[in-house]
Coordinates of C-alpha atoms and ligand atoms in Angstrom, one line a residue:
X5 CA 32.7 22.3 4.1
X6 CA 29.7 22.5 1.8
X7 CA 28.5 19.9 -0.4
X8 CA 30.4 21.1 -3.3
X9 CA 33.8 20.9 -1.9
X10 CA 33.2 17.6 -0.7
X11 CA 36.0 15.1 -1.4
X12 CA 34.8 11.8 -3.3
X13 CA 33.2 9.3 -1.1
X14 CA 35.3 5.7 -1.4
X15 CA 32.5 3.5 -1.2
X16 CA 32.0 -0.1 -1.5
X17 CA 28.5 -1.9 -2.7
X18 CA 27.7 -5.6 -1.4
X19 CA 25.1 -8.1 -1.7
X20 CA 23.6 -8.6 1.5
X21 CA 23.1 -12.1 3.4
X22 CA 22.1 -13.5 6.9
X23 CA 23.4 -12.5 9.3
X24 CA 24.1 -8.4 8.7
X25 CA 25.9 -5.7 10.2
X26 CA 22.4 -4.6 13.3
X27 CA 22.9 -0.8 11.7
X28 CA 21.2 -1.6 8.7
X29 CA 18.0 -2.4 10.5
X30 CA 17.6 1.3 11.1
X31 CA 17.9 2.0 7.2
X32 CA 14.8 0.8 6.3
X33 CA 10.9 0.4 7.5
X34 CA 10.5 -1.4 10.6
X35 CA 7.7 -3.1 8.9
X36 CA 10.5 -4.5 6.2
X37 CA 13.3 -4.9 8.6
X38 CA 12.2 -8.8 9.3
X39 CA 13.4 -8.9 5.4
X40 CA 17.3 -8.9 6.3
X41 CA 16.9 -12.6 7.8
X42 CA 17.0 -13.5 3.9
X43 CA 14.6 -16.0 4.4
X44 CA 11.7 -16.6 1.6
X45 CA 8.8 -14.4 3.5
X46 CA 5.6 -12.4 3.8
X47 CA 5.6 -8.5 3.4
X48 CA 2.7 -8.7 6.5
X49 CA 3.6 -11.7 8.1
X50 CA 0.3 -11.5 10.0
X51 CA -1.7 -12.2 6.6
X52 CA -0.4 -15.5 5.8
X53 CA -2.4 -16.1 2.3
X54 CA 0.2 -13.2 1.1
X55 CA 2.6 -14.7 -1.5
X56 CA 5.9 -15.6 -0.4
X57 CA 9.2 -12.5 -1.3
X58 CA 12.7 -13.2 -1.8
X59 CA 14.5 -10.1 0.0
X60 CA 17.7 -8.9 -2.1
X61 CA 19.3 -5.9 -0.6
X62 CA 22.3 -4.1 -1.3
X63 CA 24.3 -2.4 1.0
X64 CA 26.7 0.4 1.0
X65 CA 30.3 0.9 3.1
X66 CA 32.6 3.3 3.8
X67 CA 35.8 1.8 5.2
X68 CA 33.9 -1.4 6.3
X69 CA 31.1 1.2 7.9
X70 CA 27.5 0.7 6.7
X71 CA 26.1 3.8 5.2
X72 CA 23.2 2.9 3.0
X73 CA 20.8 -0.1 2.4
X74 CA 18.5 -0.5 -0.9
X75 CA 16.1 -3.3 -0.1
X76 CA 13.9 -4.7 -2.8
X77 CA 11.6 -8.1 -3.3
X78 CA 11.3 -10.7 -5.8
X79 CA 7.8 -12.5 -5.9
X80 CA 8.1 -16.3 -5.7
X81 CA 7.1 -17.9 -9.3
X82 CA 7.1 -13.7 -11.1
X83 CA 11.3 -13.6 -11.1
X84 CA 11.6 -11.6 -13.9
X85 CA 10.0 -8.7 -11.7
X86 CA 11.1 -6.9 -8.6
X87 CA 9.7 -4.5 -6.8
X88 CA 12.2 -1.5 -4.6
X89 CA 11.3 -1.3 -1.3
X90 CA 13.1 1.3 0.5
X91 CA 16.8 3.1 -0.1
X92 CA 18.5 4.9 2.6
X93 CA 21.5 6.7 2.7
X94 CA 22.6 8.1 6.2
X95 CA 22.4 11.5 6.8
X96 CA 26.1 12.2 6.7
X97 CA 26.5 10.9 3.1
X98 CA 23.3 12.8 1.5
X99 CA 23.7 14.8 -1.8
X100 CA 26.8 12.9 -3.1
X101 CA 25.5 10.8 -5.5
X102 CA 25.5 7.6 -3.1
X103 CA 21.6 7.6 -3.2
X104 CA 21.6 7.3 -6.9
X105 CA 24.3 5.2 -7.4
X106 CA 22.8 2.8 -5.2
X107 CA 19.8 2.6 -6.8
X108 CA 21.6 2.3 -10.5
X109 CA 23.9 -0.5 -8.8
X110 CA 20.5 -2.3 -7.3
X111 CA 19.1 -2.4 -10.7
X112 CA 22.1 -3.9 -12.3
X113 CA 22.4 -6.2 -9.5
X114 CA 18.5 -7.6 -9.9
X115 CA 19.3 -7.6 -13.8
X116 CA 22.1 -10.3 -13.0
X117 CA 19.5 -12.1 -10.9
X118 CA 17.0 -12.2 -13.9
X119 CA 15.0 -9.8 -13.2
X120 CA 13.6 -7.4 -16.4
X121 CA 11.5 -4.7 -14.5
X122 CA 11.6 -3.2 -11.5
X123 CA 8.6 -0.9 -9.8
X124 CA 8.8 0.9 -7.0
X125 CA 5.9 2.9 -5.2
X126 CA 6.6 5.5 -2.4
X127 CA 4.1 8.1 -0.6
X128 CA 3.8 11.9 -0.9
X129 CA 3.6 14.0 2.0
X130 CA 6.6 12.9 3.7
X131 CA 9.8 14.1 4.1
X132 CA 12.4 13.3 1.4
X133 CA 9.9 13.5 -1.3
X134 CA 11.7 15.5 -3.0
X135 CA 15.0 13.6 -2.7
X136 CA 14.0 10.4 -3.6
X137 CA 12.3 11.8 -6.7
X138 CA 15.1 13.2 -8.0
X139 CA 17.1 10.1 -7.4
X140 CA 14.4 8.4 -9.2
X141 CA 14.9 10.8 -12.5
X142 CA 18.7 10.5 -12.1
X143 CA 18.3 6.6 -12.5
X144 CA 16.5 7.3 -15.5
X145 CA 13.1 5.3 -13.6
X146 CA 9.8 6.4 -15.4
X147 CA 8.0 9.7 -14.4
X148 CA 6.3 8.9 -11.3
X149 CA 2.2 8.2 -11.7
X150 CA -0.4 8.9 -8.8
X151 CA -1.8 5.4 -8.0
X152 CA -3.9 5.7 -4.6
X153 CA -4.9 8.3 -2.4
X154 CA -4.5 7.4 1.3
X155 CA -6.0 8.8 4.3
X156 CA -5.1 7.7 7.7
X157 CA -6.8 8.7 10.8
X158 CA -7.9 7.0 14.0
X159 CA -11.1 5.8 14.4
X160 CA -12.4 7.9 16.8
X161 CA -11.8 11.0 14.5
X162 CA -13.2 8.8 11.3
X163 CA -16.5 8.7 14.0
X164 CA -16.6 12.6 13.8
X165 CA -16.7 12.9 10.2
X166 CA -19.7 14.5 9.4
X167 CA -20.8 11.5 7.4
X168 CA -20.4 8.8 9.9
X169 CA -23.8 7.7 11.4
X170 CA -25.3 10.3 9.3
X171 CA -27.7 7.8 6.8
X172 CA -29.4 4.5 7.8
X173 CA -29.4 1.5 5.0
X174 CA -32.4 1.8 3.2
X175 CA -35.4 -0.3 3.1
X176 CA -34.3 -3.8 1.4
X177 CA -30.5 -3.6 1.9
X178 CA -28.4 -5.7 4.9
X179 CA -24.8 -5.8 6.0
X180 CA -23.6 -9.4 6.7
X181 CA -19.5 -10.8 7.8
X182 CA -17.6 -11.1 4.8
X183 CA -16.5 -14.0 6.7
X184 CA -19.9 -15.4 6.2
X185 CA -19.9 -15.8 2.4
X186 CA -20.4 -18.9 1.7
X187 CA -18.8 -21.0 -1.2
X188 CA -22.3 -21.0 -3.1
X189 CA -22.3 -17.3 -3.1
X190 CA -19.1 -16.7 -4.0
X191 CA -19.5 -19.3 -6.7
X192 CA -22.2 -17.1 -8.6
X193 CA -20.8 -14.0 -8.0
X194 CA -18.0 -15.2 -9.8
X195 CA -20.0 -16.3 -12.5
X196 CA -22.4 -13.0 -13.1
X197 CA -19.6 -11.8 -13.4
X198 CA -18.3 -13.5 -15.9
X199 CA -21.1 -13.3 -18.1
X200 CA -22.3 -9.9 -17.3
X201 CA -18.8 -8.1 -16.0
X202 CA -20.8 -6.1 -13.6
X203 CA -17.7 -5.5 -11.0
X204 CA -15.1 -3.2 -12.0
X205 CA -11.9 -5.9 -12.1
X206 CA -9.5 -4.1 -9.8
X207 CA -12.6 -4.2 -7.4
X208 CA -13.4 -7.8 -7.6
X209 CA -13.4 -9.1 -4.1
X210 CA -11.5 -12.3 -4.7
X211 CA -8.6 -10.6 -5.8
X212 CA -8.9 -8.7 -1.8
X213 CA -9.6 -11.4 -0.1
X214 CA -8.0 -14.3 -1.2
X215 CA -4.9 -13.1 1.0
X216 CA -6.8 -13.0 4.1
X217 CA -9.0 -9.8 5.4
X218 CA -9.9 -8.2 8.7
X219 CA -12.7 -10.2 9.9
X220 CA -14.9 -7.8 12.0
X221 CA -15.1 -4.9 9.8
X222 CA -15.1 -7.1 5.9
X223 CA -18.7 -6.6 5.3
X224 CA -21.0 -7.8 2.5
X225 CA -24.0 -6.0 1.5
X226 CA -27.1 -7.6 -0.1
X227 CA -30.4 -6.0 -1.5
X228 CA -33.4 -7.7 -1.3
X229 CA -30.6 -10.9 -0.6
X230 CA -28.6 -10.7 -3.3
X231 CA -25.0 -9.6 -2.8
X232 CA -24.3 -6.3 -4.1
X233 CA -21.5 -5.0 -2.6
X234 CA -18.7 -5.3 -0.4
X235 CA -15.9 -3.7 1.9
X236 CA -13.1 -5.2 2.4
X237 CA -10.5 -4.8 4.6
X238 CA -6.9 -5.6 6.0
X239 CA -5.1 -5.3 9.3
X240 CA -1.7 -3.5 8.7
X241 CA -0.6 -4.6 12.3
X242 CA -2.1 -4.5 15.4
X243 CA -2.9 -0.9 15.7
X244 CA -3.7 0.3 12.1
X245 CA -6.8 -1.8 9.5
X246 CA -7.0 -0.6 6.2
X247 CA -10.3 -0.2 4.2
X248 CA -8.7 -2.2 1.0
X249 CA -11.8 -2.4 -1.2
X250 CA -15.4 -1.0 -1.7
X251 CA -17.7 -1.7 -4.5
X252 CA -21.3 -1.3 -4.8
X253 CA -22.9 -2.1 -7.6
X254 CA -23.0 0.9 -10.2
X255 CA -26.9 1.2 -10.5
X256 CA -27.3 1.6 -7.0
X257 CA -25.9 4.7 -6.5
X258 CA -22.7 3.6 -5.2
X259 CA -21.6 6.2 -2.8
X260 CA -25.1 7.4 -1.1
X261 CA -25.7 3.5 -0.5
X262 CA -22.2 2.4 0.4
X263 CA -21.3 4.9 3.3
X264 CA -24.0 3.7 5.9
X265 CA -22.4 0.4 5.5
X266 CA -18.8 2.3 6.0
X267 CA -20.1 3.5 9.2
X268 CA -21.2 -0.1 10.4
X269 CA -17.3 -0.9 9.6
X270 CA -16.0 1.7 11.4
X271 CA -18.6 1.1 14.4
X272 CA -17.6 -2.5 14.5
X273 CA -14.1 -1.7 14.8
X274 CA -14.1 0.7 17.7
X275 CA -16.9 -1.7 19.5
X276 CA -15.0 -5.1 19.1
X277 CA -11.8 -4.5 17.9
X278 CA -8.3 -3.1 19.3
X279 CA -7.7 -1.3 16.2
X280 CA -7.2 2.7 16.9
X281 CA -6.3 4.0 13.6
X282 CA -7.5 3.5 9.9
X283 CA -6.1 4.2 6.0
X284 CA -8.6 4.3 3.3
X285 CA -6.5 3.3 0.1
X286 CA -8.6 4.5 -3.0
X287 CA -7.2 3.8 -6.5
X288 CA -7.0 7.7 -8.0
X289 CA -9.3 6.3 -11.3
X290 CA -12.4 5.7 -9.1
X291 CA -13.2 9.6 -8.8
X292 CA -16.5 8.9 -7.1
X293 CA -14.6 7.4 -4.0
X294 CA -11.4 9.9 -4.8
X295 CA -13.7 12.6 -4.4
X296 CA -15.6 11.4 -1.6
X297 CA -12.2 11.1 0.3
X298 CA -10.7 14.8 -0.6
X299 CA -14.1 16.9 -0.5
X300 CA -16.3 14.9 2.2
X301 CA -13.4 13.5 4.6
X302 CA -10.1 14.8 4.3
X303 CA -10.6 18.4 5.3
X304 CA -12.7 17.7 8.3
X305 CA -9.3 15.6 10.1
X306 CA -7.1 17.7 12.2
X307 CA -5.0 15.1 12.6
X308 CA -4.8 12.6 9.5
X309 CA -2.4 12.0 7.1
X310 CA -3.6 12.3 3.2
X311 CA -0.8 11.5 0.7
X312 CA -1.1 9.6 -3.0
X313 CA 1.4 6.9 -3.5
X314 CA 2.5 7.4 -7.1
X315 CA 4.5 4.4 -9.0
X316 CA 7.6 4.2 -11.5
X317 CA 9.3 1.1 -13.2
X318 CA 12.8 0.9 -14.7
X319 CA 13.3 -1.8 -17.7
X320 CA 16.8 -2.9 -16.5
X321 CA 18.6 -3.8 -19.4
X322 CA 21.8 -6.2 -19.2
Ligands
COA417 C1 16.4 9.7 -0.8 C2 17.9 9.5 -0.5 C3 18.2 7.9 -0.5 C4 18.8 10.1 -1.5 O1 20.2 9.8 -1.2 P1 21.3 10.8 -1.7 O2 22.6 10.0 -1.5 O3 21.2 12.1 -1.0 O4 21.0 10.9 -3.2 P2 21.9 11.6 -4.4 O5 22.9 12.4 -3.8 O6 22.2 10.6 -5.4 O7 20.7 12.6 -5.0 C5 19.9 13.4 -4.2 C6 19.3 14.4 -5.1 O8 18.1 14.9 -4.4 C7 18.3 16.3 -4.3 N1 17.7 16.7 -3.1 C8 17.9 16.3 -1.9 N2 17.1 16.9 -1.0 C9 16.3 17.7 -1.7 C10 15.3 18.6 -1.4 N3 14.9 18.8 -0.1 N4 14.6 19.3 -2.3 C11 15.0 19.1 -3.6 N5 16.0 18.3 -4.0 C12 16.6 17.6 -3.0 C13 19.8 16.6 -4.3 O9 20.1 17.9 -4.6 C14 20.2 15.6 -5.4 O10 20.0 16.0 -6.7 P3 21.1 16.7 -7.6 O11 22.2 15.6 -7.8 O12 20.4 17.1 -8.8 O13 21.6 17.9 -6.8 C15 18.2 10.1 1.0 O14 17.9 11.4 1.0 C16 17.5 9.3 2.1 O15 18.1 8.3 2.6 N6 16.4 9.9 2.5 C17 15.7 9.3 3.7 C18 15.0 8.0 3.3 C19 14.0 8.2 2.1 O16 13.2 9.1 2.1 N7 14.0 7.2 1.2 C20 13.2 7.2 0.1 C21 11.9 6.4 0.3 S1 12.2 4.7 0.7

């Protein structure tokens, strides 16, 4: 039977609650399955300064069988926002309409809750891309806009880039723990920068590490001791850090002064850490770093991963 002549699916939508059917476990990431407990919690529950979610997920049966899950999040105090985590429909059911209707039955069902807008954010380069677009533009969700490129590769290949140990800091600058800021410093950062607005505001380090940061490889860089710069980053699990945020400031140079002090990250990692692989997140506007990623990194990994996450919102109406 092809897809055309398939009969009409008689399918059933519920609000999900503790404790659920095991099978939906396998319809989303395993790094969001901890969200079908239905208990307020973190999206990393190893960085505990991460605000607290409300998991709401729907879930799809045919006679009483699950066959797809649509998992989203409500921040704690922002309830008039959500953010779609994953949708899954099982193989069997594909290209039937279940995946949009779903979705369109997810958004009504956080518009009952309260919620106004809902954002999702997915990667390119994996399977289903196409799909999932598609079920995005059926839903009527916005035109999906590139947010970050990622790379992802292990460390050892990151050590190979022809970059990595390449340039020595130059006479005046220093690298120092990010853990070793101290509240004085950080107090008149955040003042220069109110009266001078020398830090680009997405790049601002407080807004990185407020939720906790990888300790080892979080660096700060001073010049002649004063702080100039910064990388900081976050473990994803035990296996995978990800380089969050790099600034340096704009006179300097920015890229020719900032990658030694990526290569004392990356060193410090592989020499004190268990960490074996590595995603550099780098917000698509910032075409120095984008650039620096696609011409000077990418194409020199066999085996890395480089996507973009792109965004898209839906106003739910009532
Ligand atoms: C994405 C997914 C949920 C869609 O579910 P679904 O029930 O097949 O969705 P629908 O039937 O409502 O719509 C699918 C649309 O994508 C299209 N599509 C599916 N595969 C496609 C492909 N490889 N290339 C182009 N279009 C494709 C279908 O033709 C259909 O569009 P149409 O109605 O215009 O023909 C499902 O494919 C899935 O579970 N994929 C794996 C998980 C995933 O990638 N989730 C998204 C990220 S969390």
């Amino acid at each position: 039977m092809n897809e055309l002549t398939r009969p009409p699916i008689d399918v059933r939508f519920e609000g999900l609650s503790a404790p659920v059917d095991s099978r939906f476990a396998g319809m989303t990431f395993p790094a969001y399955r901890h969200f079908l407990d239905f208990e307020p919690v973190r999206r990393h529950p190893q960085a505990p300064n991460t605000p607290l979610v409300m998991p709401v997920a729907l879930g799809a049966f045919v006679t009483g069988e699950p066959v797809a899950l649509a998992l989203a999040e409500i921040r704690e105090g922002q309830t008039s926002n959500a953010e779609m985590l994953s949708l899954f429909v099982v193989p069997a059911y594909r290209r039937r309409g279940l995946g949009t209707a779903l979705l369109n039955s997810m958004g009504a069902f956080l518009s009952r809750m309260g919620v106004e807008k809902a954002m999702g954010v997915y990667m390119t380069g994996q399977p289903g891309q196409e799909a999932v677009e598609r079920v995005l533009e059926k839903a009527g969700w916005s035109k999906p806009e590139i947010r970050q490129l990622t790379l992802r590769c292990t460390l050892e290949e990151a050590r190979r880039l022809d970059w990595y140990g390449k340039y020595a800091l130059e006479e005046g600058y220093s690298v120092f723990p990010w853990k070793d800021l101290t509240e004085t410093d950080r107090e008149a950062l955040k003042e220069s920068q109110r009266v001078t607005g020398w830090i680009k505001p997405d790049l601002e380090p407080w807004k990185h590490d407020a939720e906790g940061f990888e300790p080892v490889s979080s660096l700060g860089i001073r010049l002649h001791g004063e702080l100039v710069g910064w990388i900081i980053n976050h473990a994803l699990d035990e296996r995978v850090v990800r380089f969050t945020c790099s600034f340096i400031r704009r006179d300097l140079g920015r890229r020719g002064k900032i990658v030694p002090v990526y290569t004392e990250s990356i060193r410090r990692l592989s020499e004190s850490t268990g960490f074996v692989e590595a995603t550099f997140t780098v917000p698509i506007r910032h075409r120095g770093m984008s650039n620096f990623v696609l011409r000077r990194s990418a194409p020199f990994l066999s085996f890395s991963f480089l996507g973009e996450t792109r965004g898209t919102t839906k106003i739910l109406t009532r």
